[in-house]
Coordinates of C-alpha atoms in Angstrom, one line a residue:
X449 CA 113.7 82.6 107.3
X450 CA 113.1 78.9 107.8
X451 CA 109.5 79.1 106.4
X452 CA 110.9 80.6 103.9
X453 CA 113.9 77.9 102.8
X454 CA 111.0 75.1 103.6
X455 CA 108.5 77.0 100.6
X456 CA 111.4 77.4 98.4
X457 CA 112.5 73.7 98.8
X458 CA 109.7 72.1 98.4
X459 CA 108.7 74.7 95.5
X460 CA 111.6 73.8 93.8
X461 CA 110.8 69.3 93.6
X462 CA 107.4 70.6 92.5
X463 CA 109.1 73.2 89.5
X464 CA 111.4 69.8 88.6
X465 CA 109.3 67.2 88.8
X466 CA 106.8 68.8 86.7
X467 CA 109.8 70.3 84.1
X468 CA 111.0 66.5 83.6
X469 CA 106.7 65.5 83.4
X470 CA 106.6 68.0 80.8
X471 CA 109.3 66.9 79.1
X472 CA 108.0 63.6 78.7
X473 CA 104.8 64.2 77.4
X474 CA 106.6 66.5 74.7
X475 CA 108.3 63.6 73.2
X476 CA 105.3 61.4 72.8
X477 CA 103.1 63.8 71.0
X478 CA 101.4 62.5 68.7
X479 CA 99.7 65.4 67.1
X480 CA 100.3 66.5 64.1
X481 CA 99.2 70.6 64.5
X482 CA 101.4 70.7 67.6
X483 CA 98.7 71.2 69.8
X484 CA 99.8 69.2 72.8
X485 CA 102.6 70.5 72.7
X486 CA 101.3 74.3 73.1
X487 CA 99.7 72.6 75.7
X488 CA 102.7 71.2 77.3
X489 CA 104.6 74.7 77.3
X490 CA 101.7 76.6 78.7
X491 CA 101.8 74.3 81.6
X492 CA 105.5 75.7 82.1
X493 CA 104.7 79.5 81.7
X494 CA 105.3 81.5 85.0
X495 CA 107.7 78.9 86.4
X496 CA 110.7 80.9 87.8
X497 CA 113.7 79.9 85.2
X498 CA 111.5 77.8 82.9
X499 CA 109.6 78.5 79.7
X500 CA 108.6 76.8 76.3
X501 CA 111.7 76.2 75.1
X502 CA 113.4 74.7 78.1
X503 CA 110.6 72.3 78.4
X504 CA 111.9 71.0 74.7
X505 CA 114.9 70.8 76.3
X506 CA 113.7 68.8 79.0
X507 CA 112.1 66.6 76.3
X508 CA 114.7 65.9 74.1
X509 CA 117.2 64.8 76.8
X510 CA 115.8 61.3 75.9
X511 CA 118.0 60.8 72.7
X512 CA 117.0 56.8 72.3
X513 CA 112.9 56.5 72.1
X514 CA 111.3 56.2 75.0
X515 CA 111.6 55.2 79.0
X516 CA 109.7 53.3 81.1
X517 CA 109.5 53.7 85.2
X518 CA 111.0 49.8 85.3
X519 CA 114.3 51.0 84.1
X520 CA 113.7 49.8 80.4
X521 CA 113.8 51.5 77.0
X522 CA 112.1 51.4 73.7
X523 CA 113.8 51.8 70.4
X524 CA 112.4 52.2 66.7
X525 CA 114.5 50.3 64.4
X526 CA 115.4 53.2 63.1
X527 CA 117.0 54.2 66.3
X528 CA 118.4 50.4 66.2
X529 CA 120.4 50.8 63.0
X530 CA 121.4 54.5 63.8
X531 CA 123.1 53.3 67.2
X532 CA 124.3 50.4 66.5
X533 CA 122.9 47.8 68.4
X534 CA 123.4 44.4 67.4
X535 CA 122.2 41.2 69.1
X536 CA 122.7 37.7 70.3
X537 CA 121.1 34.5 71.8
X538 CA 121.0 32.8 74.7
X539 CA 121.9 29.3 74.4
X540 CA 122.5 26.3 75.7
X541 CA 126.1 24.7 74.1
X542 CA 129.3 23.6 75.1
X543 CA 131.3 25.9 76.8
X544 CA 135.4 25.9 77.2
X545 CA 138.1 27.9 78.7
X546 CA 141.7 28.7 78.1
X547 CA 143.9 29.5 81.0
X548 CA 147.2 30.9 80.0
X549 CA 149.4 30.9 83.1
X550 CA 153.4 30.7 83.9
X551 CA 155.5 27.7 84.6
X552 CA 159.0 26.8 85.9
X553 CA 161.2 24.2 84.3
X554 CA 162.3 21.9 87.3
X555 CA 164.1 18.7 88.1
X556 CA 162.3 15.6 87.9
X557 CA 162.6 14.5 91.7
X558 CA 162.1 10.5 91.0
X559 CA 165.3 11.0 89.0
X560 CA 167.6 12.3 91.2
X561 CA 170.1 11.0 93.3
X562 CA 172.7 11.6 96.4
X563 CA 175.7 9.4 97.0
X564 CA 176.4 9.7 100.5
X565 CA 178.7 6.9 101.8
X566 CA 177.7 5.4 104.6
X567 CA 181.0 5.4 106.3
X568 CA 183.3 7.7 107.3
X569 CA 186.9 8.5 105.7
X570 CA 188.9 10.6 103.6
X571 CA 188.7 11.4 99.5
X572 CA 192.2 10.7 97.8
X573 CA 191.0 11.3 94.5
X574 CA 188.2 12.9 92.5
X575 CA 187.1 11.6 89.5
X576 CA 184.0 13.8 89.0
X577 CA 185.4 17.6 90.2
X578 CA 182.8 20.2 88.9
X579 CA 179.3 20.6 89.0
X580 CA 177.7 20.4 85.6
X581 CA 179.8 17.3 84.2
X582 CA 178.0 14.5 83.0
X583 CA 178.5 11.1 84.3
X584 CA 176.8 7.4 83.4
X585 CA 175.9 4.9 85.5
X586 CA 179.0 2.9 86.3
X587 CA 181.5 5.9 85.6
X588 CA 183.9 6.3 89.0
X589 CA 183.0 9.6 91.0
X590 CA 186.1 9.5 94.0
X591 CA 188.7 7.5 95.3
X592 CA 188.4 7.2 99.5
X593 CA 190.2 5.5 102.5
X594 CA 188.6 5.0 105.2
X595 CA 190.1 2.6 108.1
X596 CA 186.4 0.9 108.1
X597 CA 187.3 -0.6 104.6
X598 CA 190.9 -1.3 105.2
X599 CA 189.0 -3.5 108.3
X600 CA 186.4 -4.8 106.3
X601 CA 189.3 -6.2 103.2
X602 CA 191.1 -8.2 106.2
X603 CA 188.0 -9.5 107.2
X604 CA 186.9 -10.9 103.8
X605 CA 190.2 -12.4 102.9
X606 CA 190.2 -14.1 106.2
X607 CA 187.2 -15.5 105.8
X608 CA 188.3 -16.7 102.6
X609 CA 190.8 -18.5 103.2
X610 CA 189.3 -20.1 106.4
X611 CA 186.6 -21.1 103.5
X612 CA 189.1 -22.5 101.4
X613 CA 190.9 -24.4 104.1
X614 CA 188.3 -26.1 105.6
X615 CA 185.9 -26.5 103.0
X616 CA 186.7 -30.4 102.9
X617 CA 186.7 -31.1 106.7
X618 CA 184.9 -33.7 107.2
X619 CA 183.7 -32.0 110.9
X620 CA 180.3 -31.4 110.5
X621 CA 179.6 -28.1 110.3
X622 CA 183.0 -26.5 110.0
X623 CA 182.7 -25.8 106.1
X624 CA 179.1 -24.2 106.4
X625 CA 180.1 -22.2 108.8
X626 CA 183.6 -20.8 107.1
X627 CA 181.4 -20.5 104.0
X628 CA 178.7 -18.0 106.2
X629 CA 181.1 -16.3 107.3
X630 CA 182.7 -15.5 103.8
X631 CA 179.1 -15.0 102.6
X632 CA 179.0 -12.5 105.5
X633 CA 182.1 -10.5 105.0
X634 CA 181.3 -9.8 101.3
X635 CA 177.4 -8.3 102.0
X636 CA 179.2 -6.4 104.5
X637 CA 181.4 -4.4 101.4
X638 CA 179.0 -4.5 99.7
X639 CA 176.6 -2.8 101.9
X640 CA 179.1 0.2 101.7
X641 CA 178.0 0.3 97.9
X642 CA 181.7 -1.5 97.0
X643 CA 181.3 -3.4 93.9
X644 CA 180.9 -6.8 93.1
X645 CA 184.1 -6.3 90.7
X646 CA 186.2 -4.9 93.3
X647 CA 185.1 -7.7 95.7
X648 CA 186.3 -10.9 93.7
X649 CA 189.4 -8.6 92.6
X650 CA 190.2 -8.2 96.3
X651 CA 189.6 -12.0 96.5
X652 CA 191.6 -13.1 93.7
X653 CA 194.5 -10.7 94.6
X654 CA 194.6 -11.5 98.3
X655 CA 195.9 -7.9 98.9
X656 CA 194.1 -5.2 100.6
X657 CA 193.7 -1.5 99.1
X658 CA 194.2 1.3 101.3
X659 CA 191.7 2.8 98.7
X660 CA 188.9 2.1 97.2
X661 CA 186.8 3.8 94.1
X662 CA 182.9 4.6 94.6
X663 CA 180.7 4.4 91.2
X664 CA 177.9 6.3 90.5
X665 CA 174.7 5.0 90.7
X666 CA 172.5 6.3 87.8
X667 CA 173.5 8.6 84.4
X668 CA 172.8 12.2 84.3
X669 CA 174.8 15.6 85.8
X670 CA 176.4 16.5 88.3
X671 CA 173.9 19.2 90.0
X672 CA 175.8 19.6 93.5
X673 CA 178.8 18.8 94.1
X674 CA 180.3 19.1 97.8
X675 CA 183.5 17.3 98.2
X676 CA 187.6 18.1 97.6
X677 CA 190.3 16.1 96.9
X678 CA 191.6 15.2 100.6
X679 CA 188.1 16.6 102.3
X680 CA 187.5 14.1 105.6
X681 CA 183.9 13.4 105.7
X682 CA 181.5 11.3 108.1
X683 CA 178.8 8.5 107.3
X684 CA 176.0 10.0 105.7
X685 CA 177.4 13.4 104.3
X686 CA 176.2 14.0 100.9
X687 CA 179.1 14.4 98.6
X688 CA 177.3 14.6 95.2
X689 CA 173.5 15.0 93.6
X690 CA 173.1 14.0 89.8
X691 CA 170.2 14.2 88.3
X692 CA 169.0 13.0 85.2
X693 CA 167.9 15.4 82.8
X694 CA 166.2 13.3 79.9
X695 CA 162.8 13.8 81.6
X696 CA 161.7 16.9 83.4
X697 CA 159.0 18.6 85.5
X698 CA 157.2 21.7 84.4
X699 CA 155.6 23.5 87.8
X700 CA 152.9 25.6 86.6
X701 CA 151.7 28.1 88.7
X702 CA 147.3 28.7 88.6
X703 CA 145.4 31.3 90.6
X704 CA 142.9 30.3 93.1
X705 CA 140.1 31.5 91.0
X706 CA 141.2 29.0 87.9
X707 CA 142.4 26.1 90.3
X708 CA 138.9 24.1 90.4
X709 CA 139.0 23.9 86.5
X710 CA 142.3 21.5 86.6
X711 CA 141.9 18.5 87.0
X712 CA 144.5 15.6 86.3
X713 CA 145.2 14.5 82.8
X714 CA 144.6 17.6 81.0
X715 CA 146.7 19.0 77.8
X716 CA 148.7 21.3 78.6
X717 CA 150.2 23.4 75.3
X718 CA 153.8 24.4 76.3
X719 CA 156.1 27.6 74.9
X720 CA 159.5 28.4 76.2
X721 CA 161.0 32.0 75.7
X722 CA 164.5 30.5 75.1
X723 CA 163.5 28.3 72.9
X724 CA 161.4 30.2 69.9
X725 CA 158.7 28.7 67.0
X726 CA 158.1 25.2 69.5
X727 CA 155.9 24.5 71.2
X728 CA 155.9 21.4 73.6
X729 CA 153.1 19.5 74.2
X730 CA 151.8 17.6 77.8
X731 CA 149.5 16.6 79.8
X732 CA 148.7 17.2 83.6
X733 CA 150.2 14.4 85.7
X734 CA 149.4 15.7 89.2
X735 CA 147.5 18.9 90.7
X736 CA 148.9 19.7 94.1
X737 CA 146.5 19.7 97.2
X738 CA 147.3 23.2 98.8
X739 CA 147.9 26.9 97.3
X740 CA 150.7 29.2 98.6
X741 CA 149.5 31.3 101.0
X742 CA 151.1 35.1 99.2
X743 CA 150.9 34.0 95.8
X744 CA 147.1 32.4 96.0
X745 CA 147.9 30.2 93.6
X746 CA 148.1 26.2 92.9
X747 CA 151.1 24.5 91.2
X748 CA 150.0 21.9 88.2
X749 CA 152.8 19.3 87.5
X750 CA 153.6 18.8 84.0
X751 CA 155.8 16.0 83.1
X752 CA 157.6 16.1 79.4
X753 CA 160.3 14.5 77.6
X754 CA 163.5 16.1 77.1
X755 CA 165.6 14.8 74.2
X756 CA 168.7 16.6 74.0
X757 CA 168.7 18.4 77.1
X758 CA 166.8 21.6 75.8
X759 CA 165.0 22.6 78.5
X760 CA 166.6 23.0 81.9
X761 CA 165.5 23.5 85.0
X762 CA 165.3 27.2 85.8
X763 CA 163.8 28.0 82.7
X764 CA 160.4 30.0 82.5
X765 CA 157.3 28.5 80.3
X766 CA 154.1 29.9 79.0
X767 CA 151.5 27.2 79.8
X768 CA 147.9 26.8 78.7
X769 CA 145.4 24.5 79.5
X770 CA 142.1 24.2 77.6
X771 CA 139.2 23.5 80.2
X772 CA 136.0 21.3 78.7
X773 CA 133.3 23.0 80.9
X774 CA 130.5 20.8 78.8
X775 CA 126.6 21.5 77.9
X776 CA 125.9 24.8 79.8
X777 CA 123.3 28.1 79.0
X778 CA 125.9 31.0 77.7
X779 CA 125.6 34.5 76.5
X780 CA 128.0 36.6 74.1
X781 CA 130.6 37.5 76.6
X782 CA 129.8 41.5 75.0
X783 CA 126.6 41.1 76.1
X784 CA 127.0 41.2 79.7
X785 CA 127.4 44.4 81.6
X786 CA 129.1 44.9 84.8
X787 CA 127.5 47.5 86.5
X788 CA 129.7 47.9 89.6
X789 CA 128.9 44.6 91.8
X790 CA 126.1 43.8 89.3
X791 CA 126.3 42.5 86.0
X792 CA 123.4 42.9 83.7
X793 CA 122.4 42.2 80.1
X794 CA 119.9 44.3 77.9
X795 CA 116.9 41.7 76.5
X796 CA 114.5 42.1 73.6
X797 CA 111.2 42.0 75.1
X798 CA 109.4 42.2 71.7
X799 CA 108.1 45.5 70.6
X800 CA 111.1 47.3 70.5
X801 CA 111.2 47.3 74.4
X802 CA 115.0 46.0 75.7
X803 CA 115.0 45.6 79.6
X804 CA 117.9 45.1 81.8
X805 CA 118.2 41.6 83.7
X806 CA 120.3 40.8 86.5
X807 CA 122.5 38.1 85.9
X808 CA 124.1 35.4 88.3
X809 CA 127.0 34.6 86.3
X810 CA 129.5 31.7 86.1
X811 CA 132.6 30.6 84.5
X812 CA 133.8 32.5 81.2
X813 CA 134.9 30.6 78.3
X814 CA 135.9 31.4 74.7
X815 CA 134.2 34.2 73.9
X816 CA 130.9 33.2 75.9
X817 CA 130.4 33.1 79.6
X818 CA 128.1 30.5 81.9
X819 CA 124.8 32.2 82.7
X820 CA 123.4 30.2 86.1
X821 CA 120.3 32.6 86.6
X822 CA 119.0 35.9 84.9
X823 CA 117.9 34.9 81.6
X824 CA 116.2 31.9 79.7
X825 CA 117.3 30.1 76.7
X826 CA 116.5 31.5 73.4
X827 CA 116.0 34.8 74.8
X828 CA 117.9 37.8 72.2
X829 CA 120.2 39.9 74.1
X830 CA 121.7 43.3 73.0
X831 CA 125.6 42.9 72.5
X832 CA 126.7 46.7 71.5
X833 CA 125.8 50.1 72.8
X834 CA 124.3 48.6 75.9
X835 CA 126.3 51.6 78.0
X836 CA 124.2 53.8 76.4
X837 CA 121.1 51.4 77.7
X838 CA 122.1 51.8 81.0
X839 CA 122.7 55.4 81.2
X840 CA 119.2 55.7 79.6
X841 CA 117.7 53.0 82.2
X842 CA 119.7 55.1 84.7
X843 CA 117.6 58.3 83.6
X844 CA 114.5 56.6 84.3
X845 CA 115.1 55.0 87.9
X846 CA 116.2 59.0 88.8
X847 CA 113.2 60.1 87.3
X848 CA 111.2 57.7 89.3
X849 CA 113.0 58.1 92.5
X850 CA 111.9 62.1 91.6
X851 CA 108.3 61.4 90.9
X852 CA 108.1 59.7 94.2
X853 CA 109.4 62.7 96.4
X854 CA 106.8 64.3 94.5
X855 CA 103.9 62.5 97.4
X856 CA 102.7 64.8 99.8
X857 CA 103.7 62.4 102.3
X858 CA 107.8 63.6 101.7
X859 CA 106.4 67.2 101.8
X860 CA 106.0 66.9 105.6
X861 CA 108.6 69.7 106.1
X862 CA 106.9 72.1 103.7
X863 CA 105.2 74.7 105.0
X864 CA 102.0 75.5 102.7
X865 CA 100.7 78.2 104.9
X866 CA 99.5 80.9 102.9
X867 CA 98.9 78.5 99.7
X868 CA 95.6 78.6 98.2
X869 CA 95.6 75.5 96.3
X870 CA 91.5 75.2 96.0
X871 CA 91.8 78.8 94.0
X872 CA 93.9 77.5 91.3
X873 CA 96.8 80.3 92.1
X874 CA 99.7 81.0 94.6
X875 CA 99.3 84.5 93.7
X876 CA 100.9 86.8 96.8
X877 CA 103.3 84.3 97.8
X878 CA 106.6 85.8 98.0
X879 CA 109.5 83.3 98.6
X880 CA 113.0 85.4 99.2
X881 CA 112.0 87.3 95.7
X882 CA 110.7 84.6 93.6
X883 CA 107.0 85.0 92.4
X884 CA 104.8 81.9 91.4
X885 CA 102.1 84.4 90.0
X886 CA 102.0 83.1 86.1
X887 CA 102.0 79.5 87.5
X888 CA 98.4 78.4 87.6
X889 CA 97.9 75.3 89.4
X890 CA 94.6 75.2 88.6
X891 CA 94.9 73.3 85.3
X892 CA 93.3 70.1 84.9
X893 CA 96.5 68.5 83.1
X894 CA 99.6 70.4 84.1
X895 CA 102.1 68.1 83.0
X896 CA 101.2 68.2 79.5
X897 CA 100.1 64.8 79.3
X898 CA 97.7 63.0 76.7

């Protein structure tokens, strides 16, 4: 039973091999009468399953002109126009790239600011008591007591009037010393962020405050507020953060495979889905150094004016940045082919003959794409049909791959006792049923070639 499987096997390569053979020298007859044809169907007859008109079958499976073993294929222009195959040119020109990405309106950190006293007390009185309420430099935020201050007053007045009454002693060095002194109380309020103002009205009055009123230090919003009228709080405790709005950041977020391509000083062209019809223009002013580790991206800092207020922080951009790649070799983006981890591109070899390259590929950019190795300038490339190229290119590398099997030295489990080869005829063979008797091997050209 073995022998038997091993003849049948090895039967059946020879019956296919020499079905597509046949089928190949059908479509390149030349002769008018049909001869070679006959010829190639008579080298068919007695094949189990196959006759004349399966061998036409066999030849017209090749639907676009003719196959060569290196996986290339020829067309007529006939076959060009009635396919559709159009072309373009490898060439060397500038090259640029568009990358559209997602953005975040956020604070501009230079411009904000915390007021945190640097003492410790209580607030009396607020002056700025919600978040979101706009505030200029100068503007009072709270009223606070804090027995620090109260000490503080009694020292300056003191050292006032110490300055006033000995500042004509004629001791040396009593008046510059009442006058340091003085000098010294006053940096000490003011130290605490008290104002000059309220310093010279606590020396003109000569009364101390059990309160006194903190300013803020720069215009903008109230972002955070965290303080209550008669809250205690301690020395450094951060009671409000304002922020000024009339410049902002836009954080835009680029994927690791983009991030080389942005570089500092860049436009950047800027839409804002609640703000329809505008678009905001900017430029690049700093590319961060690391990528975050789940998104795999980079953030790209934007900085734009903000007149008005119109774009706060929170709010989600559409950002793209156009990337000058400079003088590089390109092909038609359409004429490249990826072929799983391949990518390939159909050239015109002259003669009707379009062969598949391999391509080492770079950057793509409007409508081209970088070409670093695989094809030379000036060199026409097919930039339509080319998946019907490949499947016919396919068709040729299988039939190659079955010519091959067809050596005798991939027969070696076929068992070709009983085959009498030298006679011309494999008459008496009986494989499971099957008879070879019409197939005469005999024939100088079986495959029906030229």
């Amino acid at each position: 039973m073995n022998r038997k499987r091993k003849i049948v096997l090895g039967t059946g390569v020879v019956a296919v091999a020499f079905a597509f053979a046949a089928g190949i020298a059908l479509r390149d007859a030349t002769d008018d009468d049909g001869g070679e044809q006959d010829r190639g169907a008579d080298a068919m007859d007695g094949m189990p399953g196959m006759d004349a008109g399966s061998a036409m079958d066999m030849g017209g499976a090749n639907a676009m002109g003719g196959m060569d073993m290196d996986g290339s294929v020829r067309l007529t222009a006939d076959e060009v126009a009635t396919f559709g195959i159009t072309f373009g040119l490898a060439e060397v020109r500038p090259l640029s790239r568009t990358i559209r990405t997602v953005g975040l309106v956020e604070f501009d950190e230079t411009r904000m600011t915390y007021v945190a006293p640097k003492f410790g007390g209580w607030v009396e009185r607020l002056h700025a008591d919600f978040t979101g309420q706009p505030i200029r430099r100068g503007e009072p935020l709270l009223e606070v007591y804090s027995p620090e201050l109260v000490t503080a007053q009694e020292e300056l007045l003191m050292a006032a009037r110490m300055a006033e009454s000995v500042g004509e002693s004629g001791v040396e060095g009593v008046a510059d010393g009442a006058r340091d002194l003085y000098t010294s109380a006053r940096r000490r309020l003011a130290y605490w962020d008290i104002s000059d103002e309220q310093i010279d009205r606590l020396v003109e009055t000569g009364e101390v405050r059990k309160t006194l009123t903190l300013y803020a230090p720069v215009s903008g919003i109230v972002m955070e507020k965290d303080v209550f009228s008669g809250q205690a709080f301690q020395p450094g405790k951060n009671l409000y953060m304002i922020a000024d709005l009339s410049q902002i950041w836009l954080s835009a977020e680029v994927f690791e495979a983009d991030a080389g391509m942005i570089r500092e000083g860049m436009p950047a062209d800027i839409t804002i889905a609640a703000i329809p019809g505008r678009s905001f223009s900017g430029r690049v002013e700093y590319v961060y150094p690391t990528l975050e580790d789940r998104t795999r991206s980079m953030r790209a800092r934007i900085s734009l004016d903000n007149p008005g207020g119109q774009l706060k922080p929170g709010m989600y951009a559409t950002v793209r940045f156009t990337a000058d790649l400079g003088e590089t070799l390109t092909l038609p983006s359409s004429a490249v082919l990826q072929s799983g981890e391949r990518a390939i591109a159909f050239v015109d070899m002259g003669g009707g003959e379009l062969m598949p390259h391999e391509l080492t590929l770079g950057v793509r950019g409007q409508g081209h794409v970088q070409v670093i190795a695989g094809v030379e300038p000036g060199q026409r490339v097919v930039t339509s049909a080319q998946f019907l190229l490949d499947s016919e290119s396919n068709l040729a590398e299988v039939m190659k791959a079955m010519m091959a099997q067809m050596n005798m030295s991939d027969m070696e489990g076929m068992d070709m006792e009983g085959m009498d080869m030298q006679g011309g005829s494999m008459e008496g063979m009986d494989m499971d049923g099957s008879s070879m008797d019409g197939m005469d091997m005999s024939r100088p050209d079986s495959t029906g070639g030229r």
